[in-house]
Coordinates of C-alpha atoms in Angstrom, one line a residue:
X1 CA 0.0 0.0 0.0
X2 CA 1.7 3.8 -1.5
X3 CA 0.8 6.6 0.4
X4 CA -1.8 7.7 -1.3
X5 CA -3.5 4.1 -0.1
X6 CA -2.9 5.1 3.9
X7 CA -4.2 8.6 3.0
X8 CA -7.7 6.7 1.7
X9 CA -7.1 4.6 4.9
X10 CA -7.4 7.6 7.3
X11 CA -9.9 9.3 5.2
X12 CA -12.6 6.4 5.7
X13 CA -11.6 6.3 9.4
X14 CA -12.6 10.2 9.6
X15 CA -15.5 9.1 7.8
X16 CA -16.5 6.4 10.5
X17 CA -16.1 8.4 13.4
X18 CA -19.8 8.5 14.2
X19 CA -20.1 5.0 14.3
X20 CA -16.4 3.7 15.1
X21 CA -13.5 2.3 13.4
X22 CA -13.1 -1.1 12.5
X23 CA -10.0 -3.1 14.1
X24 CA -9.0 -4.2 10.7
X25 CA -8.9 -0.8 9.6
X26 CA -6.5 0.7 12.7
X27 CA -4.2 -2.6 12.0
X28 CA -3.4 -1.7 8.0
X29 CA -3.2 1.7 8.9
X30 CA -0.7 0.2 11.9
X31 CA 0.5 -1.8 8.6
X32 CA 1.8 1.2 7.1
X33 CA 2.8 3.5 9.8
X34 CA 4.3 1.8 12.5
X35 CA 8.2 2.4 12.5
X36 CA 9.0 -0.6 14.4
X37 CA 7.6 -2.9 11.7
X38 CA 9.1 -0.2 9.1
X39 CA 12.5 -0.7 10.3
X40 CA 12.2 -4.8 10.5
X41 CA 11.0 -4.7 6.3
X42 CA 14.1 -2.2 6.1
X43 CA 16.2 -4.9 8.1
X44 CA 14.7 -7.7 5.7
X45 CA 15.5 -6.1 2.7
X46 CA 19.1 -4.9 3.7
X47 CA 20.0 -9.0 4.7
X48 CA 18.5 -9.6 0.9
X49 CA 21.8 -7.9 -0.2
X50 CA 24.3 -9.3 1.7
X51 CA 23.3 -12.9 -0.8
X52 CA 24.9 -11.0 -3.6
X53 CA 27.8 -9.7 -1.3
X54 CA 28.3 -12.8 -1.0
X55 CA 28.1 -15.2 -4.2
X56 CA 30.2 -12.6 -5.7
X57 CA 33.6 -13.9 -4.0
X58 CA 32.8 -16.9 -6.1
X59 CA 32.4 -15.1 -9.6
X60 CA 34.9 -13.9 -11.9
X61 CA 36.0 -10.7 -11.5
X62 CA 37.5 -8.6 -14.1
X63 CA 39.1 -5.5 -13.8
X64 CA 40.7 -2.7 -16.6
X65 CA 43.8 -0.3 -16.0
X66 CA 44.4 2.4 -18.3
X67 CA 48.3 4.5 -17.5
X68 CA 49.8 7.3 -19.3
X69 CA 52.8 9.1 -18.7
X70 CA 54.8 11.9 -20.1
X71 CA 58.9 12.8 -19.9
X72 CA 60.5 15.3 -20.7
X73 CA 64.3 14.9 -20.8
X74 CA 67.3 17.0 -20.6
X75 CA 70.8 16.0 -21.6
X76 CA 73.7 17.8 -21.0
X77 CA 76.9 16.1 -22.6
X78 CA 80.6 16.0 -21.0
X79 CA 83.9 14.5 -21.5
X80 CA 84.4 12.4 -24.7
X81 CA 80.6 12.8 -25.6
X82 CA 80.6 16.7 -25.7
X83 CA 83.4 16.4 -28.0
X84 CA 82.2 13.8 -30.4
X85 CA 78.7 16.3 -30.2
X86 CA 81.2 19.0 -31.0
X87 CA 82.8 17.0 -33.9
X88 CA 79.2 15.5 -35.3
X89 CA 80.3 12.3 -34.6
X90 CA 78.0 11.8 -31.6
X91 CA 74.7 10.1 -33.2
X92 CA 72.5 11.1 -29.8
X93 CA 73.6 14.8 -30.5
X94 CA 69.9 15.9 -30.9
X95 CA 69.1 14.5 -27.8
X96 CA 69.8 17.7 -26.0
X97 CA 66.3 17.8 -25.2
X98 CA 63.5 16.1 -25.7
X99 CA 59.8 15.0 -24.2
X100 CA 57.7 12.0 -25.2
X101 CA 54.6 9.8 -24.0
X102 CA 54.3 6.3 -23.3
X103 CA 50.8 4.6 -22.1
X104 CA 49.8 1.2 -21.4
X105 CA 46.5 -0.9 -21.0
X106 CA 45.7 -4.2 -19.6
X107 CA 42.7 -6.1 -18.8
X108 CA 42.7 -9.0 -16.0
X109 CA 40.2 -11.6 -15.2
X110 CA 40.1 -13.7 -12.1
X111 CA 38.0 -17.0 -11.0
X112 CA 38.5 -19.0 -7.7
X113 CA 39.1 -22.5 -8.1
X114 CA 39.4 -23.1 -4.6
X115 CA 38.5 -20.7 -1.5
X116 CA 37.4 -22.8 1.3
X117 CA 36.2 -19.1 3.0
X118 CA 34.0 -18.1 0.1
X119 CA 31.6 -21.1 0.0
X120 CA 30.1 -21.5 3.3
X121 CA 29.9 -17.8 3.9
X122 CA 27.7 -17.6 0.2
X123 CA 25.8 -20.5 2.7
X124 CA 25.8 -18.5 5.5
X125 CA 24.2 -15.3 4.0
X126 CA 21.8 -17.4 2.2
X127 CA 20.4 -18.8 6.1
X128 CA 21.3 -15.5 7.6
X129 CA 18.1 -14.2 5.0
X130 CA 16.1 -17.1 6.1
X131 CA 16.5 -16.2 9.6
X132 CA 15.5 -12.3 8.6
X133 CA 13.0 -13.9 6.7
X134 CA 11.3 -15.7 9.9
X135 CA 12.8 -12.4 12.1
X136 CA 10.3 -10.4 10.1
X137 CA 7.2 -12.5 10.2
X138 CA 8.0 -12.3 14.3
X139 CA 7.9 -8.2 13.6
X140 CA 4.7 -8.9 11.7
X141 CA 2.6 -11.2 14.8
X142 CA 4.4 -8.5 17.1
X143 CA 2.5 -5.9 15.7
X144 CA -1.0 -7.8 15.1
X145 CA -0.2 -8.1 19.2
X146 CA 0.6 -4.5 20.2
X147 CA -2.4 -3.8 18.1
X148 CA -4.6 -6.0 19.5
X149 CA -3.4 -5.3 22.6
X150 CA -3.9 -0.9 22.5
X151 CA -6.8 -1.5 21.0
X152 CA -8.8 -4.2 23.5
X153 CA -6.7 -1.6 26.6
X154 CA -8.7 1.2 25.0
X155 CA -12.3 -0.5 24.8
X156 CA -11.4 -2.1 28.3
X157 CA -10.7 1.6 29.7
X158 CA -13.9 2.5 27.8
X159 CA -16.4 -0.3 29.7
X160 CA -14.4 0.5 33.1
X161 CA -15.1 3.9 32.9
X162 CA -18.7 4.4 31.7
X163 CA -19.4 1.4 35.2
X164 CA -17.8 3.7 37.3
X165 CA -19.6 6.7 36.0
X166 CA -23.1 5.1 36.1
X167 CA -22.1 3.7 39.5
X168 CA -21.0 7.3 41.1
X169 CA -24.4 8.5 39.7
X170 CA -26.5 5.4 41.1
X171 CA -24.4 6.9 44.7
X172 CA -25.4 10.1 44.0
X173 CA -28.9 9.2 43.8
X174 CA -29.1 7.0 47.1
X175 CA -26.4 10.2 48.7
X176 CA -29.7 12.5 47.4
X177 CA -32.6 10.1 49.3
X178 CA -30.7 9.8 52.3
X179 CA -29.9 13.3 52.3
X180 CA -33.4 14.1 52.0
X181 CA -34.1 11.2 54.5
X182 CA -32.4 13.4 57.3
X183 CA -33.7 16.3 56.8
X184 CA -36.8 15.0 57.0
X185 CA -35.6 13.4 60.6
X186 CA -36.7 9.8 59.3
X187 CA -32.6 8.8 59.2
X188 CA -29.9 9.7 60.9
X189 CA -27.0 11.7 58.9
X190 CA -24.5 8.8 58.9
X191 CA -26.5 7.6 55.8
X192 CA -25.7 10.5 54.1
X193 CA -21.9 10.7 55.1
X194 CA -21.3 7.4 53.7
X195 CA -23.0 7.4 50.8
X196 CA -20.4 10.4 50.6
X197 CA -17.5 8.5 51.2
X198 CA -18.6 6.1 48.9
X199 CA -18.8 8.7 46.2
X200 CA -15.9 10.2 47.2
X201 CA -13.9 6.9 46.2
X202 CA -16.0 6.6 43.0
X203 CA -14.4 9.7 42.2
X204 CA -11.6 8.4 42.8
X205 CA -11.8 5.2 40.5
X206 CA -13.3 7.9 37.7
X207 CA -10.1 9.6 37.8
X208 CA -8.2 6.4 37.7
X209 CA -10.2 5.3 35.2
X210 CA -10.0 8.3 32.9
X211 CA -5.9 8.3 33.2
X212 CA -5.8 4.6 31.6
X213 CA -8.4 5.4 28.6
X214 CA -5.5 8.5 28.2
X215 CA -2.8 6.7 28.5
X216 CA -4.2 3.7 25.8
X217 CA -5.0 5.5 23.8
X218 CA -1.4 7.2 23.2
X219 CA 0.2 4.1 23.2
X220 CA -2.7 3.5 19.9
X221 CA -1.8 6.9 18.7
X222 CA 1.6 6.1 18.7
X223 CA 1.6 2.8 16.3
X224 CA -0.9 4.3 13.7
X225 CA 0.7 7.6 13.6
X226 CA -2.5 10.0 14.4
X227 CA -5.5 10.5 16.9
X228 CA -7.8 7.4 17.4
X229 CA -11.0 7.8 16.6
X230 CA -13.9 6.0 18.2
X231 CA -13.3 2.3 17.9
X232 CA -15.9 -0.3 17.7
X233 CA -16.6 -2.9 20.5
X234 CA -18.3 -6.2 21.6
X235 CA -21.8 -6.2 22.5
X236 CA -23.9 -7.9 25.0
X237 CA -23.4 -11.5 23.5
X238 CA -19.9 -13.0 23.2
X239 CA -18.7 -16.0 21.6
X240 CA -16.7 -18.3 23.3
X241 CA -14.3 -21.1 22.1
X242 CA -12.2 -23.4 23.8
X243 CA -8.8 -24.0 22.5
X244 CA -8.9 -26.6 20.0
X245 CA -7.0 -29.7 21.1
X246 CA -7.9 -29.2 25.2
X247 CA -5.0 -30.2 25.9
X248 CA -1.6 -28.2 27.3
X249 CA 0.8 -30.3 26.0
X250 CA -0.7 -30.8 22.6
X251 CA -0.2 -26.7 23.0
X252 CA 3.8 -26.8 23.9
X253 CA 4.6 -29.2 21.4
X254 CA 3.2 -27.1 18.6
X255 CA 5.2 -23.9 19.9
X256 CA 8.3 -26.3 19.7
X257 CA 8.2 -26.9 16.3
X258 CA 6.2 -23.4 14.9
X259 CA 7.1 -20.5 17.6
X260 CA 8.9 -18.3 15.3
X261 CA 11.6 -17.5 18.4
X262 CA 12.4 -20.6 18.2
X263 CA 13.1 -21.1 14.2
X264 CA 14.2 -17.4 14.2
X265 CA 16.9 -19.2 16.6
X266 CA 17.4 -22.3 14.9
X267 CA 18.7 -20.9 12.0
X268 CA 20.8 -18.9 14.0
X269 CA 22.3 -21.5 15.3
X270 CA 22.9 -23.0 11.2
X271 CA 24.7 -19.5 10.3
X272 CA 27.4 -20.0 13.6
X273 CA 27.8 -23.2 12.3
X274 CA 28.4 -21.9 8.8
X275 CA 30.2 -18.9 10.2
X276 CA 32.8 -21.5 11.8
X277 CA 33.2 -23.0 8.9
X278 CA 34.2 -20.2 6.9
X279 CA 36.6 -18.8 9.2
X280 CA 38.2 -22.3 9.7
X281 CA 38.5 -22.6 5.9
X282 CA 40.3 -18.7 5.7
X283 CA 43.6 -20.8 7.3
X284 CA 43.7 -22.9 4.4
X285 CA 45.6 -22.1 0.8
X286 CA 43.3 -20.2 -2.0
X287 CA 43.8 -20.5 -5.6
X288 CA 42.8 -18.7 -8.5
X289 CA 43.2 -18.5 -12.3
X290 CA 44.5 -15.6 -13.4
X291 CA 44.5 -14.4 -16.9
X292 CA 45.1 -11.3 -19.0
X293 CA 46.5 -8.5 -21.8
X294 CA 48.5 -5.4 -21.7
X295 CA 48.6 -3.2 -24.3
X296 CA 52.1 -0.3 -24.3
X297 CA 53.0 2.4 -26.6
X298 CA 56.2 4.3 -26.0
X299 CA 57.0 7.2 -27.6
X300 CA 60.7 7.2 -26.3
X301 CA 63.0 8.4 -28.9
X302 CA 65.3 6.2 -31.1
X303 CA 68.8 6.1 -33.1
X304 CA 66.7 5.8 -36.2
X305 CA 63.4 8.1 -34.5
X306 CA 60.9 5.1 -34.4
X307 CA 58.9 4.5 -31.5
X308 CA 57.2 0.7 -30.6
X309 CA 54.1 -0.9 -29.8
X310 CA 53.3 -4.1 -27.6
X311 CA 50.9 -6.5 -26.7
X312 CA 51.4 -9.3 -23.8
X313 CA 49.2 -11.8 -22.6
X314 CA 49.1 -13.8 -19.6
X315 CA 47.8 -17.0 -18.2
X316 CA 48.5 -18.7 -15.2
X317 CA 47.9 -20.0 -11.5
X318 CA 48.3 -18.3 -8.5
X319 CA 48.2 -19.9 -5.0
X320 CA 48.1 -17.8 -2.0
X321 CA 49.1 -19.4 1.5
X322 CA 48.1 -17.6 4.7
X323 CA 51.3 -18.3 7.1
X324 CA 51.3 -15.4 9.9
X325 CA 49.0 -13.0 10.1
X326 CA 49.5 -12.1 13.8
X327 CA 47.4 -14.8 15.2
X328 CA 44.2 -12.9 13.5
X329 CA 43.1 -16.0 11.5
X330 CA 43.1 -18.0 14.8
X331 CA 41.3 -15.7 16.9
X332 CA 38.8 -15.2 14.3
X333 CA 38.0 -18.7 14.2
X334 CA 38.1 -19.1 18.0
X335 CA 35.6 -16.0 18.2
X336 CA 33.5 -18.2 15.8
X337 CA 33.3 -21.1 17.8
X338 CA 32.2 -19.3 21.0
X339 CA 29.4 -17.8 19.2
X340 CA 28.1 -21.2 17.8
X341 CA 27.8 -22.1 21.9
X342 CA 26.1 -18.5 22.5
X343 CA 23.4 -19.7 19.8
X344 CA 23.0 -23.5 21.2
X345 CA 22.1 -21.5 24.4
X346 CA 20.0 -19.0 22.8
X347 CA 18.2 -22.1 20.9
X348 CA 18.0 -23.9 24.4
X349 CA 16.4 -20.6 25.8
X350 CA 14.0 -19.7 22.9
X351 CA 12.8 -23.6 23.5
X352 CA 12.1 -22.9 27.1
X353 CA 10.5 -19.7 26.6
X354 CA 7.8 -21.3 24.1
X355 CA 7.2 -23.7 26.1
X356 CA 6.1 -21.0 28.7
X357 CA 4.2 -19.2 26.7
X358 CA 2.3 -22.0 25.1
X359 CA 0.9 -22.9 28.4
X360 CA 0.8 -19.7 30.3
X361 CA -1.4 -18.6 27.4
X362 CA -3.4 -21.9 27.3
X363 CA -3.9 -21.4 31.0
X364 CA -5.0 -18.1 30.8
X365 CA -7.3 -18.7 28.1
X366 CA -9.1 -21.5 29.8
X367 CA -9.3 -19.7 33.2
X368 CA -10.7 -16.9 31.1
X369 CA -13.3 -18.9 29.4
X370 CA -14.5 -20.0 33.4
X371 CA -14.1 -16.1 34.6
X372 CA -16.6 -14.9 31.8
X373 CA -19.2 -17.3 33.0
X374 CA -18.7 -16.6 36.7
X375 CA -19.1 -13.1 36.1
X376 CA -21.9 -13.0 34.1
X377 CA -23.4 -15.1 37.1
X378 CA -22.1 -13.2 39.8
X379 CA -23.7 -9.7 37.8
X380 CA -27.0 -11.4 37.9
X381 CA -26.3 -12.2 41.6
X382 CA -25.6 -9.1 42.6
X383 CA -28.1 -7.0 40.9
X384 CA -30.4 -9.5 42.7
X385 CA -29.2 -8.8 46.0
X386 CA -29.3 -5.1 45.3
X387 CA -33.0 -5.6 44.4
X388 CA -33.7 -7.5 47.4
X389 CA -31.6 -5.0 49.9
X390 CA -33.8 -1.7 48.3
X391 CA -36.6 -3.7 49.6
X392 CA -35.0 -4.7 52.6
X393 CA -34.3 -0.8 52.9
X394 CA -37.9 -0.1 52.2
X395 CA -39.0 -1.8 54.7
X396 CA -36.6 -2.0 57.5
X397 CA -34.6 -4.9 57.9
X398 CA -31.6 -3.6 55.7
X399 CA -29.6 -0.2 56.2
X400 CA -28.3 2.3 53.8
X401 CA -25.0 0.9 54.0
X402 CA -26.2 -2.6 53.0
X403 CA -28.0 -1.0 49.7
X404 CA -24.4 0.8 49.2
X405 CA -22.2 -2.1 49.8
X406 CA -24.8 -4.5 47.2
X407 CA -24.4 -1.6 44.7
X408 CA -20.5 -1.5 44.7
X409 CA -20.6 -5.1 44.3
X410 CA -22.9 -5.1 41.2
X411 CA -21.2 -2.3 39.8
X412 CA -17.9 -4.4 40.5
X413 CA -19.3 -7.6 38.8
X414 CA -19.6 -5.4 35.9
X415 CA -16.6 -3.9 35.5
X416 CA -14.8 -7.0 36.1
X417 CA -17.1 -9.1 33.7
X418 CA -16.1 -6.6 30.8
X419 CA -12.6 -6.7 31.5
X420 CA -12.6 -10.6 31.5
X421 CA -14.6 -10.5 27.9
X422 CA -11.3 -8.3 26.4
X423 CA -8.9 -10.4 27.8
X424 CA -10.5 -13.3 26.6
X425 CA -10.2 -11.9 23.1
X426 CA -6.7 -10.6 23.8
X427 CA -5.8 -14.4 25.7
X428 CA -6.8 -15.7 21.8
X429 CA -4.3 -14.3 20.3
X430 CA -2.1 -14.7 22.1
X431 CA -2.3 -18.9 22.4
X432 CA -2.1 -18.7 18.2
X433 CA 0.8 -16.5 18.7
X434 CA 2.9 -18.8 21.3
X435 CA 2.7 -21.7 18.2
X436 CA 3.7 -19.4 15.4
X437 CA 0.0 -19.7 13.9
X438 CA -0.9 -16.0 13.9
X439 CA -2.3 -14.8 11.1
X440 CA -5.0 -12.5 9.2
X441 CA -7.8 -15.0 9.7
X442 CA -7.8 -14.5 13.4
X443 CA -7.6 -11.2 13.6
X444 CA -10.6 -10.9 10.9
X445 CA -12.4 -13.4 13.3
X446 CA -11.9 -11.3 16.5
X447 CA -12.8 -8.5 14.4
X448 CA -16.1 -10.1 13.5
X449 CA -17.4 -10.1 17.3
X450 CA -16.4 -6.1 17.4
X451 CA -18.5 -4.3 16.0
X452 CA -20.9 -2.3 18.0
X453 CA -20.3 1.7 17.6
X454 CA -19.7 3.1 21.0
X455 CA -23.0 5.0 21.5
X456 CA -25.3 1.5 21.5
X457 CA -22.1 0.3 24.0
X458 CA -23.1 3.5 26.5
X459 CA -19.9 5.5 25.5
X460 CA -21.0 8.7 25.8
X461 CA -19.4 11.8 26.6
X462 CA -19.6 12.4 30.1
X463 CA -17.4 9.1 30.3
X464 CA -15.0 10.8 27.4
X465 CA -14.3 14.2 29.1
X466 CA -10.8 14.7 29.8
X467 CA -9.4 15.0 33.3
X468 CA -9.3 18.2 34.6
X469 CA -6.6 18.3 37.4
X470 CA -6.1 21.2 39.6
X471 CA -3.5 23.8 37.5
X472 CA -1.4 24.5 41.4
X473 CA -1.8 23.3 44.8
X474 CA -3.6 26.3 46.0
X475 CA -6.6 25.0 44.1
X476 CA -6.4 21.9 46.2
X477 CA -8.2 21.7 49.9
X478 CA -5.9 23.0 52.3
X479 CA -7.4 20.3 54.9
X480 CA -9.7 17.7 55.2
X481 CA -12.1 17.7 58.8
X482 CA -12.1 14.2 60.0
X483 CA -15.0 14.4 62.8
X484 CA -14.4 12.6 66.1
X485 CA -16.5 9.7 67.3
X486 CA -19.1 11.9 68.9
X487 CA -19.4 14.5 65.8
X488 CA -20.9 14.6 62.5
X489 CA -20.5 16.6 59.7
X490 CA -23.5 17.9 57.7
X491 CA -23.2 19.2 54.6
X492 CA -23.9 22.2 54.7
X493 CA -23.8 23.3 58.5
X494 CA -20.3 21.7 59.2
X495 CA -19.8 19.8 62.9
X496 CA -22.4 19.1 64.9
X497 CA -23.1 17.0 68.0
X498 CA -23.8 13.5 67.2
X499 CA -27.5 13.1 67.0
X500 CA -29.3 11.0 69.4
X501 CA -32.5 8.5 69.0
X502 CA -34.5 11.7 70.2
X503 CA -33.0 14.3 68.1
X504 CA -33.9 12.5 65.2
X505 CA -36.2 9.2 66.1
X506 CA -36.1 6.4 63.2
X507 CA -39.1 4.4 63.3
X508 CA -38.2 1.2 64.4
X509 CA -38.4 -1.5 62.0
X510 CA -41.8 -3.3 61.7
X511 CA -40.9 -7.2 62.3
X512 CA -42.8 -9.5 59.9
X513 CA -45.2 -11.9 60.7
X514 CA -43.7 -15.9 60.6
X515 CA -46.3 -17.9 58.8

């Protein structure tokens, strides 16, 4: 995809931002944007080069040279040879001075017959480009996982917040009838101050909440390279699978043979075996065929004033025998050696690390599986209870504090029920990843489940606001009144004495009738 394809990429997310961008779409924009995975095709195409780097050691190689040089010669005669240049006897007596030309050509072509270095490292750039080969599908399933990943952290930031919002107003709205409750004398003013501190705290969680939708949504912002725009989510029904054998070990050894650590690693190990090779076989004698033509012309002056041209041509052997070089052969091939035993380990520790992840993610994606059922029951447990305490409340036998404490728990049940439906999703991908088996086909089937906008999943924009912190610490309380045992503190007419059962009588609760 050129440029102009991520620009109709972006254009169709602005396009969806009333209803919410598709995964699909934020991962080929990720596709095209992301630096990391950038730099790893970069990395992919720069080991493609180093195969031609390579095989070229065992082409011919023919070179040209071209020279040309110019003299210009002064002679000044003495003894016997300034006579006979006197007398006109001397036959170089024109030779006083004189300045000619001379140039010369030759072409020169080389093969190896034998270079026991050349060989395996053509070998070893050819694995080395396998290994960048698997090294770049590993930058590929890393991406589909920090994608996955920002994106699930977003929607899960999204469900935690709007639970927390609609449970501070459900406080609210019990903080409001038990407010009203005292006033009227028919409760006593702890009701209210604790449905306060329980709002307070809700508050609390809001904030917290608010800060990880921020901070997801960055770390979104920074893969795809712009703002995120509303992203689409799961509804009320999910889809769960189990993993496919149930078994753990069936798991591990698939990530043995397909986690692409682990064959990134393997071939490792083949190019330090290669790499050995090669600098064990620099110790030994090369030879090469050698063959060529030189072409002079000299323009040097004669007896008779003539001048000459040649040709030459060569053929012939030439062996080349490494006998000192200052122990640098040796150490090279030592150097070679140890790093065949770093990449055994490496292998050994790639191996380990599979089989970790295969069943940590097994593990996690079976005890997810159990989690989203227990919460959907414990959600229709608790908004049970919190039905039966408002009647309890109605009539006596429960306490404001009972209704408060059923209400965190439902509101709890939910949050934690849609966090467990995310990571169920995210625990998914992360099992195909552990056995090398990532690919578009699961991320299009994960996709298929999100596709609510965020208005029918209750994202709205009370629960989108941004955070607004105090700008300096003068705009923060300068103390908090903690009353004493015996005081209260009313809202609005500060400390007071605590109220007795006279101040402010509370019916006593009627006692039902036992059949």
């Amino acid at each position: 995809m050129t440029w102009t394809g991520v620009g109709v990429v972006a254009s169709q997310l602005l396009v969806q931002h009333a209803m919410g961008a598709d995964f699909l779409d934020i991962y080929r924009l990720a596709q095209e944007r992301d630096p990391v995975y950038a730099a790893a095709r970069d990395t992919l195409n720069a080991q493609q080069t180093l195969i031609a780097q390579a095989r070229a050691a065992l082409l011919p190689n023919l070179n040209a040279q071209a020279g040309y040089t110019y003299q210009n010669i002064h002679n000044d005669f003495k003894g016997e040879a300034k006579q006979a240049n006197q007398n006109k006897t001397n036959p170089m007596r024109n030779w006083k001075q004189s300045d000619y030309g001379s140039a010369n050509y030759a072409v020169q072509v080389q093969q190896a017959l034998f270079d026991a270095e050349a060989l395996p490292m053509y070998r070893e750039a050819k694995r080395a480009y396998k290994q960048a080969q698997i090294q770049y599908d590993y930058a590929r399933q890393d991406l589909m996982i920090r994608v996955t990943q920002a994106y699930l952290n977003i929607l899960i930031a999204e469900e935690q917040l709007q639970a927390t919002v609609a449970e501070r107003h459900a406080i609210e709205e019990q903080q409001a009838q038990a407010q009203k409750e005292f006033e009227v004398g028919t409760a006593a003013i702890t009701d209210a101050q604790d449905a306060q501190a329980r709002r307070d705290l809700a508050v609390a969680q809001e904030l917290q909440y608010r800060n990880e939708l921020a901070v997801s949504k960055r770390e979104l912002s920074r893969i795809i390279g712009q703002g995120v725009p509303p992203l689409l989510g799961l509804g009320d029904s999910l889809r769960l699978a189990s993993p496919d054998p149930a078994d753990m070990q069936a798991w591990v050894d698939r990530a043995l043979q397909g986690n692409l650590m682990v064959l990134a690693q393997r071939e490792g190990m083949q190019v330090a075996q290669l790499e050995l090779r090669a600098r064990q076989g620099a110790r030994l004698p090369t030879l090469n065929l050698v063959a060529g033509r030189q072409w002079f012309e000299d323009r040097a002056p004669t007896i008779d004033a003539s001048w000459y041209d040649r040709t030459m041509d060569t053929a012939g052997l030439q062996l080349q025998i490494p006998i000192f070089q200052g122990g640098y052969l040796i150490a090279r091939a030592r150097e070679a050696a140890a790093r065949l035993n770093e990449s055994k380990e490496n292998l050994l520790d790639a191996s380990r690390g599979a089989e970790l992840a295969a069943s940590q993610a097994y593990l996690n994606l079976v005890t997810t599986i159990a989690q989203v059922q227990a919460f959907e029951q414990a959600l229709q447990s608790s908004q049970v209870s919190l039905e039966s305490n408002q009647v309890g409340r109605e009539v006596g036998t429960r306490t404001q504090v009972d209704v408060l404490d059923a209400l965190r728990q439902v509101y709890a049940a939910r949050r934690d029920l849609y966090r467990s439906r995310y990571t169920y999703l995210q625990n998914q991908i992360m099992l195909k990843s552990a056995v090398g088996e990532l690919g578009d086909a699961d991320l299009t089937a994960m996709a298929a489940q999100l596709r609510v906008p965020p208005e029918q999943r209750g994202v709205t924009e009370e629960s989108e606001k941004k955070i607004e912190y105090p700008r300096n610490v003068n705009q923060m309380p300068a103390t908090i009144v903690v009353p004493r045992p015996n005081e209260t503190i009313h809202p609005s007419h500060g400390k007071q004495s605590a109220p007795s059962m006279g101040d402010n009588p509370v019916p006593p609760a009627e006692t039902p009738e036992m059949p």
